């Protein structure tokens, strides 16, 4: 009965490869997010989708492309991986994108290591 | 953009001690959450608390929105409380874009 799940949990890959991380939520939420946590534990939002529509797009290289096939899924595809992409990527969801009372629930994270 | 500052950056406690973690923010917010990131990396919601006071077991939190700060109290700390505590805020009208502080790293020793 996991609320927000991500696959894979760990991803080790070579520079230059293309990889995808998948996220699914079974909370019935309309809004999903991707966050990146760097080696110093700093967490920063990357993208947000509301009901399959992009609403937040931070300053992220265009090698990163989110895709939302439906409102329960938000995948992150990364092209031409670089060493600096090594990080933990967290998916999150909330009921609505705006207003009060909107707690965000986080997935377990995907640990990406680029060699 | 909104700034979020957490203090102290690091905290070492003996089991059983009490502590207070602070989060200051630079603008009006309509969302403030406290998270605990455990040693396995999982982010766990502790409180949704844009204003007021809440308690959950040994943990409690208070946000004084007019003065732009929030406090997280941990009483009778246990080794399982170790990890990183994050405060995250959404600026009013910010599309639920959570801005995280740098965290307080807590180590509780037996």
Coordinates of N, CA and C in Angstrom, one line a residue:
Chain A
X1 N 0.8 -1.2 0.0 CA 0.0 0.0 0.0 C 0.9 1.3 0.0
X2 N 2.0 1.2 -0.7 CA 2.9 2.3 -0.8 C 2.2 3.5 -1.5
X3 N 2.4 4.7 -0.9 CA 1.7 5.8 -1.4 C 2.4 6.4 -2.6
X4 N 3.7 6.7 -2.5 CA 4.5 7.2 -3.6 C 5.6 6.2 -3.8
X5 N 5.7 5.6 -5.0 CA 6.8 4.6 -5.3 C 7.6 5.1 -6.4
X6 N 8.9 4.7 -6.4 CA 9.8 5.0 -7.5 C 10.6 3.8 -7.9
X7 N 10.9 3.7 -9.1 CA 11.8 2.6 -9.6 C 12.7 3.2 -10.7
X8 N 14.0 2.8 -10.6 CA 14.6 1.9 -9.7 C 15.0 2.6 -8.4
X9 N 15.3 1.9 -7.4 CA 15.8 2.5 -6.1 C 17.3 3.0 -6.3
X10 N 18.0 2.2 -7.1 CA 19.4 2.5 -7.3 C 19.7 2.4 -8.8
X11 N 20.5 3.3 -9.3 CA 20.8 3.3 -10.8 C 22.3 3.7 -10.9
X12 N 23.1 2.8 -11.4 CA 24.5 3.1 -11.7 C 24.7 3.0 -13.2
X13 N 25.2 4.0 -13.8 CA 25.3 4.0 -15.3 C 26.5 4.8 -15.7
X14 N 26.9 4.7 -17.0 CA 28.0 5.4 -17.5 C 27.6 6.7 -18.1
X15 N 28.6 7.6 -18.1 CA 28.4 8.9 -18.7 C 27.9 8.8 -20.1
X16 N 27.0 9.6 -20.6 CA 26.6 9.6 -21.9 C 25.3 8.8 -22.2
X17 N 25.0 7.9 -21.2 CA 23.8 7.0 -21.4 C 22.6 7.8 -21.2
X18 N 21.4 7.2 -21.6 CA 20.1 7.8 -21.4 C 19.4 6.8 -20.4
X19 N 18.7 7.4 -19.4 CA 18.1 6.6 -18.4 C 16.7 7.2 -18.0
X20 N 15.8 6.4 -17.5 CA 14.5 6.9 -17.0 C 14.3 6.4 -15.6
X21 N 13.6 7.3 -14.8 CA 13.2 6.9 -13.5 C 11.7 7.1 -13.5
X22 N 11.0 6.1 -12.9 CA 9.5 6.1 -12.9 C 9.0 6.4 -11.5
X23 N 7.8 7.1 -11.5 CA 7.2 7.4 -10.2 C 5.7 7.1 -10.4
X24 N 5.1 6.6 -9.3 CA 3.7 6.3 -9.3 C 3.1 6.6 -7.9
X25 N 1.9 7.2 -7.9 CA 1.3 7.5 -6.6 C -0.1 6.9 -6.6
X26 N -0.5 6.3 -5.5 CA -1.9 5.8 -5.4 C -2.7 6.5 -4.4
X27 N -2.4 7.8 -4.3 CA -3.2 8.6 -3.3 C -4.3 9.4 -4.0
X28 N -4.4 9.3 -5.3 CA -5.5 10.0 -6.0 C -5.2 11.5 -6.1
X29 N -3.9 11.8 -6.0 CA -3.5 13.3 -6.1 C -3.5 13.7 -7.5
X30 N -3.6 15.0 -7.7 CA -3.6 15.6 -9.0 C -2.2 16.1 -9.4
X31 N -1.3 16.4 -8.4 CA -0.1 17.1 -8.7 C 1.1 16.2 -8.2
X32 N 2.1 16.2 -9.1 CA 3.3 15.4 -8.8 C 4.5 16.3 -9.1
X33 N 5.6 15.9 -8.4 CA 6.9 16.7 -8.5 C 8.1 15.8 -8.6
X34 N 9.1 16.4 -9.1 CA 10.5 15.8 -9.0 C 11.4 16.8 -8.3
X35 N 12.1 16.3 -7.3 CA 13.1 17.0 -6.6 C 14.5 16.3 -6.8
X36 N 15.6 17.1 -6.7 CA 16.9 16.6 -6.8 C 17.6 16.9 -5.4
X37 N 18.2 15.9 -4.8 CA 19.0 16.1 -3.6 C 20.5 15.8 -4.0
X38 N 21.3 16.9 -3.8 CA 22.7 16.7 -4.2 C 23.5 16.1 -3.0
X39 N 24.8 16.0 -3.3 CA 25.7 15.3 -2.3 C 25.8 16.0 -1.0
X40 N 25.4 17.3 -0.9 CA 25.4 18.0 0.4 C 24.0 18.0 1.0
X41 N 23.2 17.2 0.5 CA 21.8 17.0 1.0 C 20.9 18.1 0.7
X42 N 21.3 19.0 -0.2 CA 20.4 20.1 -0.5 C 19.3 19.7 -1.5
X43 N 18.1 19.9 -1.2 CA 16.9 19.5 -2.0 C 16.4 20.7 -2.8
X44 N 16.1 20.4 -4.1 CA 15.6 21.5 -4.9 C 14.6 21.0 -5.9
X45 N 13.5 21.7 -6.1 CA 12.5 21.2 -7.0 C 13.0 21.4 -8.4
X46 N 12.6 20.4 -9.3 CA 12.9 20.4 -10.7 C 11.7 20.7 -11.5
X47 N 10.6 19.9 -11.3 CA 9.4 20.0 -12.1 C 8.2 19.7 -11.3
X48 N 7.1 20.2 -11.8 CA 5.8 19.8 -11.2 C 4.7 19.7 -12.3
X49 N 3.9 18.7 -12.2 CA 2.8 18.5 -13.1 C 1.5 18.5 -12.3
X50 N 0.5 19.1 -12.9 CA -0.8 19.1 -12.3 C -1.7 18.4 -13.4
X51 N -2.3 17.3 -13.1 CA -3.2 16.6 -14.0 C -2.6 16.5 -15.4
X52 N -1.4 16.0 -15.5 CA -0.6 15.8 -16.7 C -0.1 17.1 -17.4
X53 N -0.3 18.2 -16.7 CA 0.2 19.5 -17.4 C 1.3 20.1 -16.6
X54 N 2.4 20.5 -17.3 CA 3.6 21.0 -16.6 C 3.2 22.4 -16.0
X55 N 3.5 22.6 -14.7 CA 3.2 23.9 -14.1 C 4.5 24.5 -13.5
X56 N 5.4 23.7 -13.1 CA 6.7 24.2 -12.6 C 7.8 23.6 -13.4
X57 N 8.7 24.5 -13.9 CA 9.8 24.0 -14.7 C 11.0 24.9 -14.3
X58 N 11.8 24.4 -13.3 CA 12.9 25.2 -12.8 C 14.0 25.2 -13.8
X59 N 15.1 25.9 -13.4 CA 16.2 26.0 -14.4 C 17.0 24.6 -14.4
X60 N 16.5 23.8 -15.2 CA 17.1 22.4 -15.3 C 17.5 22.2 -16.7
X61 N 18.7 21.6 -16.9 CA 19.2 21.3 -18.3 C 18.1 20.6 -19.1
X62 N 18.0 20.9 -20.4 CA 17.0 20.3 -21.2 C 17.2 18.8 -21.5
X63 N 18.3 18.3 -21.0 CA 18.6 16.8 -21.0 C 17.6 16.1 -20.1
X64 N 17.0 16.8 -19.2 CA 16.0 16.3 -18.3 C 14.6 16.5 -18.9
X65 N 13.8 15.5 -19.1 CA 12.5 15.6 -19.6 C 11.5 14.8 -18.9
X66 N 10.6 15.5 -18.2 CA 9.5 14.8 -17.4 C 8.4 14.4 -18.4
X67 N 7.8 13.3 -18.1 CA 6.6 12.8 -18.9 C 5.5 12.3 -17.9
X68 N 4.3 12.8 -18.1 CA 3.2 12.3 -17.3 C 2.1 11.7 -18.1
X69 N 2.2 10.3 -18.2 CA 1.2 9.7 -19.1 C -0.3 9.7 -18.5
X70 N -0.4 9.9 -17.2 CA -1.6 10.1 -16.5 C -1.3 10.7 -15.2
X71 N -2.4 11.1 -14.4 CA -2.1 11.9 -13.3 C -1.5 11.1 -12.1
X72 N -1.5 9.8 -12.2 CA -0.9 8.9 -11.2 C 0.6 8.6 -11.5
X73 N 1.1 9.0 -12.6 CA 2.5 8.7 -13.0 C 3.2 9.9 -13.5
X74 N 4.5 10.1 -13.0 CA 5.4 11.1 -13.5 C 6.8 10.5 -13.6
X75 N 7.2 10.4 -14.9 CA 8.5 9.7 -15.1 C 9.5 10.8 -15.5
X76 N 10.8 10.5 -15.2 CA 11.8 11.5 -15.5 C 12.9 10.8 -16.4
X77 N 13.0 11.4 -17.6 CA 14.0 10.8 -18.6 C 15.2 11.7 -18.6
X78 N 16.4 11.2 -18.6 CA 17.6 12.0 -18.6 C 18.5 11.5 -19.8
X79 N 18.8 12.4 -20.7 CA 19.6 12.1 -21.8 C 21.1 12.5 -21.5
X80 N 22.0 11.8 -22.2 CA 23.4 12.1 -22.1 C 23.9 12.4 -20.7
X81 N 23.7 11.4 -19.9 CA 24.0 11.6 -18.5 C 25.5 12.1 -18.2
X82 N 25.6 13.0 -17.3 CA 26.9 13.6 -16.9 C 27.2 13.3 -15.4
X83 N 28.5 13.4 -15.1 CA 28.9 13.1 -13.7 C 28.1 13.9 -12.7
X84 N 27.8 15.2 -13.0 CA 27.1 16.1 -12.1 C 25.6 15.7 -11.9
X85 N 25.1 14.7 -12.7 CA 23.8 14.3 -12.5 C 23.6 13.3 -11.3
X86 N 24.8 12.9 -10.8 CA 24.7 11.9 -9.7 C 24.1 12.6 -8.5
X87 N 23.0 12.0 -8.0 CA 22.3 12.6 -6.9 C 21.2 11.6 -6.5
X88 N 20.4 12.1 -5.6 CA 19.2 11.3 -5.2 C 18.0 12.1 -5.8
X89 N 17.1 11.4 -6.5 CA 16.0 12.1 -7.1 C 14.7 11.6 -6.4
X90 N 14.0 12.6 -5.9 CA 12.7 12.2 -5.2 C 11.5 12.7 -6.0
X91 N 10.5 11.8 -6.0 CA 9.2 12.1 -6.6 C 8.3 12.5 -5.4
X92 N 7.4 13.3 -5.6 CA 6.4 13.7 -4.5 C 5.1 13.9 -5.2
X93 N 4.0 14.0 -4.3 CA 2.7 14.3 -4.8 C 1.9 15.1 -3.8
X94 N 0.9 15.8 -4.3 CA 0.0 16.5 -3.4 C -1.3 16.6 -4.1
X95 N -2.4 16.9 -3.3 CA -3.7 16.8 -3.8 C -4.0 17.8 -4.9
X96 N -3.5 19.1 -4.6 CA -3.7 20.2 -5.5 C -2.4 21.0 -5.6
X97 N -2.3 21.8 -6.6 CA -1.0 22.6 -6.8 C -1.0 23.8 -6.0
X98 N -2.1 24.3 -5.6 CA -2.1 25.7 -4.9 C -3.0 25.6 -3.7
X99 N -2.8 26.7 -2.9 CA -3.7 26.8 -1.8 C -3.1 26.2 -0.5
X100 N -3.8 26.3 0.5 CA -3.3 25.8 1.8 C -3.7 24.3 2.0
X101 N -3.3 23.8 3.0 CA -3.6 22.4 3.4 C -3.0 21.4 2.4
X102 N -2.0 21.7 1.7 CA -1.5 20.8 0.7 C -0.2 20.2 1.0
X103 N -0.2 19.2 1.9 CA 1.0 18.4 2.2 C 1.5 17.7 1.1
X104 N 2.8 17.7 0.9 CA 3.5 16.9 -0.1 C 4.0 15.6 0.5
X105 N 3.8 14.5 -0.2 CA 4.2 13.2 0.2 C 5.3 12.7 -0.7
X106 N 6.4 12.3 -0.1 CA 7.6 11.9 -0.9 C 7.8 10.4 -1.1
X107 N 8.3 10.1 -2.3 CA 8.7 8.7 -2.5 C 10.0 8.4 -1.8
X108 N 10.5 7.1 -2.0 CA 11.7 6.7 -1.3 C 13.0 7.2 -1.9
X109 N 12.9 7.8 -3.1 CA 14.1 8.3 -3.7 C 14.8 7.3 -4.7
X110 N 15.4 7.8 -5.7 CA 16.2 7.0 -6.6 C 17.7 7.5 -6.6
X111 N 18.6 6.6 -6.2 CA 20.0 7.0 -6.0 C 20.7 6.8 -7.4
X112 N 21.0 7.9 -8.1 CA 21.7 7.8 -9.4 C 23.2 8.0 -9.2
X113 N 24.0 7.1 -9.8 CA 25.4 7.3 -9.8 C 25.9 7.2 -11.2
X114 N 26.5 8.3 -11.7 CA 27.0 8.3 -13.1 C 28.5 8.2 -13.0
X115 N 29.0 7.2 -13.7 CA 30.5 6.9 -13.7 C 31.2 7.4 -14.9
Chain B
X1 N 14.0 35.1 -4.6 CA 13.0 34.1 -4.1 C 13.1 34.1 -2.6
X2 N 12.3 33.3 -2.0 CA 12.2 33.1 -0.6 C 13.4 32.4 0.0
X3 N 13.9 32.9 1.1 CA 15.1 32.3 1.7 C 14.6 31.5 3.0
X4 N 15.2 30.3 3.2 CA 14.9 29.5 4.3 C 16.2 29.1 5.0
X5 N 16.3 29.5 6.3 CA 17.5 29.3 7.0 C 17.2 28.4 8.2
X6 N 18.0 27.3 8.4 CA 17.8 26.4 9.5 C 19.0 26.5 10.5
X7 N 18.7 26.4 11.7 CA 19.7 26.3 12.7 C 19.4 25.4 13.9
X8 N 20.4 24.8 14.5 CA 21.8 24.8 14.1 C 22.0 23.9 12.9
X9 N 23.1 24.0 12.2 CA 23.4 23.1 11.1 C 23.6 21.7 11.6
X10 N 24.3 21.6 12.7 CA 24.6 20.2 13.3 C 24.3 20.2 14.8
X11 N 23.8 19.1 15.2 CA 23.5 18.9 16.7 C 23.8 17.5 17.1
X12 N 24.5 17.4 18.2 CA 24.8 16.1 18.8 C 24.1 16.1 20.2
X13 N 23.4 15.0 20.4 CA 22.7 14.9 21.7 C 22.9 13.6 22.4
X14 N 22.8 13.6 23.7 CA 22.8 12.3 24.4 C 21.4 11.8 24.5
X15 N 21.2 10.5 24.3 CA 19.8 10.0 24.4 C 19.1 10.5 25.7
X16 N 17.8 10.9 25.5 CA 17.1 11.5 26.6 C 17.0 13.0 26.7
X17 N 17.9 13.6 25.9 CA 18.0 15.1 25.9 C 16.8 15.7 25.1
X18 N 16.6 17.0 25.3 CA 15.6 17.7 24.5 C 16.3 18.6 23.6
X19 N 15.7 19.0 22.5 CA 16.3 20.0 21.6 C 15.2 20.8 20.9
X20 N 15.7 21.9 20.4 CA 14.8 22.8 19.6 C 15.5 23.1 18.3
X21 N 14.9 22.9 17.2 CA 15.4 23.2 15.8 C 14.6 24.4 15.3
X22 N 15.3 25.3 14.6 CA 14.7 26.6 14.2 C 14.7 26.7 12.7
X23 N 13.6 27.3 12.2 CA 13.5 27.6 10.7 C 13.1 29.0 10.6
X24 N 13.9 29.8 9.9 CA 13.5 31.2 9.6 C 13.2 31.3 8.1
X25 N 12.2 32.1 7.8 CA 11.9 32.3 6.3 C 11.7 33.7 6.1
X26 N 11.9 34.1 4.8 CA 12.0 35.6 4.5 C 10.8 36.2 3.9
X27 N 9.7 35.4 3.7 CA 8.5 35.9 3.1 C 7.3 35.2 3.7
X28 N 6.1 35.7 3.3 CA 4.9 35.1 3.8 C 4.7 33.7 3.1
X29 N 4.3 32.8 3.9 CA 4.1 31.4 3.4 C 2.7 30.9 3.6
X30 N 2.3 30.0 2.7 CA 1.0 29.3 3.0 C 1.2 27.8 3.1
X31 N 2.4 27.4 3.2 CA 2.7 26.0 3.4 C 4.1 25.9 4.1
X32 N 4.1 25.2 5.2 CA 5.4 24.9 5.9 C 5.3 23.5 6.3
X33 N 6.3 22.7 6.0 CA 6.4 21.4 6.4 C 7.7 21.1 7.0
X34 N 7.7 20.2 8.0 CA 8.9 19.7 8.6 C 9.0 18.2 8.2
X35 N 10.3 17.8 7.8 CA 10.6 16.5 7.3 C 11.7 15.9 8.2
X36 N 11.7 14.6 8.3 CA 12.9 13.9 8.9 C 13.4 13.0 7.8
X37 N 14.7 13.2 7.4 CA 15.3 12.2 6.5 C 16.1 11.3 7.3
X38 N 15.7 10.0 7.3 CA 16.4 9.0 8.2 C 17.7 8.6 7.6
X39 N 18.5 7.8 8.3 CA 19.8 7.5 7.7 C 19.8 6.6 6.5
X40 N 18.6 6.1 6.2 CA 18.4 5.3 4.9 C 18.0 6.2 3.8
X41 N 17.8 7.5 4.1 CA 17.5 8.5 3.0 C 16.1 8.8 2.8
X42 N 15.2 8.1 3.5 CA 13.7 8.3 3.3 C 13.3 9.6 3.9
X43 N 12.5 10.4 3.2 CA 11.9 11.7 3.7 C 10.6 11.4 4.3
X44 N 10.4 11.7 5.6 CA 9.2 11.4 6.3 C 8.6 12.7 6.7
X45 N 7.3 12.8 6.4 CA 6.5 14.0 6.8 C 6.4 14.0 8.3
X46 N 6.8 15.1 9.0 CA 6.5 15.2 10.4 C 5.3 16.1 10.7
X47 N 5.3 17.3 10.1 CA 4.2 18.2 10.3 C 4.0 19.1 9.1
X48 N 2.7 19.3 8.9 CA 2.3 20.4 8.0 C 1.8 21.5 8.9
X49 N 2.5 22.6 8.9 CA 2.2 23.6 10.0 C 2.5 25.0 9.5
X50 N 1.7 25.6 8.6 CA 1.9 27.0 8.2 C 1.7 28.0 9.3
X51 N 1.0 27.6 10.4 CA 0.8 28.5 11.5 C 0.3 27.6 12.7
X52 N 0.5 28.1 13.9 CA 0.0 27.4 15.1 C 0.9 26.4 15.6
X53 N 0.4 25.5 16.5 CA 1.2 24.5 17.2 C 0.5 23.2 17.0
X54 N 1.4 22.2 16.8 CA 0.9 20.8 16.7 C 1.8 19.9 17.5
X55 N 1.3 18.8 17.9 CA 2.1 17.8 18.7 C 1.8 16.4 18.1
X56 N 2.9 15.6 18.1 CA 2.8 14.2 17.7 C 3.8 13.4 18.5
X57 N 3.3 12.9 19.6 CA 4.2 12.1 20.5 C 5.3 13.0 21.1
X58 N 6.5 12.6 20.9 CA 7.6 13.4 21.5 C 8.0 14.6 20.7
X59 N 7.4 14.7 19.5 CA 7.7 15.9 18.7 C 6.5 16.9 18.7
X60 N 6.9 18.1 18.7 CA 5.9 19.2 18.5 C 6.5 20.3 17.6
X61 N 5.7 21.1 17.0 CA 6.1 22.2 16.2 C 5.3 23.4 16.4
X62 N 5.9 24.5 16.3 CA 5.2 25.8 16.4 C 5.6 26.7 15.3
X63 N 4.7 27.3 14.6 CA 5.0 28.3 13.5 C 4.4 29.6 13.9
X64 N 5.2 30.7 13.9 CA 4.7 32.0 14.2 C 4.8 32.7 12.8
X65 N 3.8 32.7 12.0 CA 3.8 33.1 10.6 C 4.1 34.6 10.6
X66 N 3.6 35.4 11.5 CA 3.8 36.9 11.5 C 5.3 37.2 11.7
X67 N 6.0 36.4 12.4 CA 7.4 36.7 12.7 C 8.3 35.8 11.8
X68 N 7.7 35.0 11.0 CA 8.5 34.2 10.0 C 9.5 33.3 10.6
X69 N 9.0 32.4 11.5 CA 9.8 31.4 11.9 C 9.0 30.2 12.4
X70 N 9.7 29.0 12.4 CA 9.0 27.8 12.9 C 10.0 27.1 13.8
X71 N 9.5 26.4 14.8 CA 10.4 25.7 15.7 C 9.9 24.2 15.8
X72 N 10.9 23.3 15.8 CA 10.6 21.9 16.0 C 11.2 21.5 17.3
X73 N 10.4 20.9 18.2 CA 10.9 20.5 19.5 C 10.9 18.9 19.5
X74 N 12.1 18.4 19.9 CA 12.2 17.0 20.1 C 12.5 16.8 21.6
X75 N 11.6 16.0 22.3 CA 11.8 15.7 23.7 C 12.2 14.3 23.9
X76 N 13.0 14.1 24.9 CA 13.4 12.7 25.3 C 14.0 12.0 24.0
X77 N 15.0 12.6 23.4 CA 15.5 12.1 22.1 C 15.9 10.6 22.2
X78 N 15.8 9.9 21.1 CA 16.2 8.5 21.0 C 17.1 8.4 19.8
X79 N 17.9 7.3 19.8 CA 18.9 7.2 18.7 C 18.2 7.1 17.3
X80 N 16.9 6.7 17.3 CA 16.2 6.6 16.1 C 15.8 8.0 15.5
X81 N 16.0 9.0 16.4 CA 15.7 10.4 15.9 C 16.8 10.9 15.1
X82 N 17.9 10.2 15.0 CA 19.1 10.7 14.2 C 18.7 10.8 12.7
X83 N 19.4 11.8 12.1 CA 19.1 12.0 10.7 C 19.2 13.5 10.4
X84 N 18.5 13.9 9.3 CA 18.5 15.3 8.9 C 17.1 15.8 9.0
X85 N 16.9 16.9 9.6 CA 15.6 17.5 9.7 C 15.5 18.7 8.8
X86 N 14.5 18.7 7.9 CA 14.3 19.8 6.9 C 13.1 20.5 7.2
X87 N 13.2 21.8 7.0 CA 12.0 22.7 7.0 C 11.8 23.1 5.5
X88 N 10.6 23.1 5.0 CA 10.3 23.5 3.6 C 9.1 24.4 3.6
X89 N 9.2 25.4 2.8 CA 8.1 26.4 2.8 C 7.7 26.6 1.3
X90 N 6.4 27.1 1.2 CA 5.9 27.5 -0.1 C 5.5 29.0 0.1
X91 N 6.1 29.8 -0.7 CA 5.7 31.2 -0.7 C 4.2 31.3 -1.1
X92 N 3.5 32.3 -0.5 CA 2.1 32.5 -0.8 C 2.0 32.7 -2.3
X93 N 1.1 31.9 -3.0 CA 0.9 32.0 -4.4 C 2.0 31.2 -5.2
X94 N 2.7 30.3 -4.5 CA 3.9 29.7 -5.1 C 3.6 28.4 -5.8
X95 N 2.4 28.0 -6.1 CA 2.1 26.8 -6.8 C 2.7 25.5 -6.1
X96 N 2.6 25.6 -4.8 CA 3.1 24.5 -4.0 C 4.6 24.1 -4.3
X97 N 5.3 25.1 -4.7 CA 6.8 24.8 -4.9 C 7.5 24.9 -3.6
X98 N 7.8 23.8 -3.0 CA 8.5 23.8 -1.7 C 9.9 24.2 -1.9
X99 N 10.3 25.2 -1.0 CA 11.7 25.6 -1.0 C 12.3 25.0 0.3
X100 N 13.3 24.3 0.2 CA 13.9 23.6 1.4 C 15.0 24.4 2.0
X101 N 15.1 24.3 3.4 CA 16.3 24.8 4.0 C 17.4 23.8 3.9
X102 N 18.6 24.1 4.4 CA 19.7 23.2 4.2 C 19.7 22.1 5.2
X103 N 18.8 22.1 6.2 CA 18.7 21.0 7.1 C 19.5 21.2 8.4
X104 N 19.1 20.4 9.4 CA 19.8 20.3 10.7 C 20.1 18.8 10.8
X105 N 21.5 18.5 10.9 CA 21.9 17.2 11.0 C 22.0 16.8 12.5
X106 N 21.1 15.8 12.9 CA 21.1 15.5 14.3 C 21.6 14.1 14.5
X107 N 22.5 14.0 15.5 CA 23.0 12.7 15.9 C 22.7 12.5 17.4
X108 N 22.0 11.4 17.7 CA 21.7 11.1 19.1 C 22.5 9.9 19.5
X109 N 23.3 10.0 20.5 CA 24.1 8.9 21.0 C 23.6 8.3 22.2
X110 N 23.7 6.9 22.3 CA 23.2 6.2 23.5 C 24.0 6.6 24.7

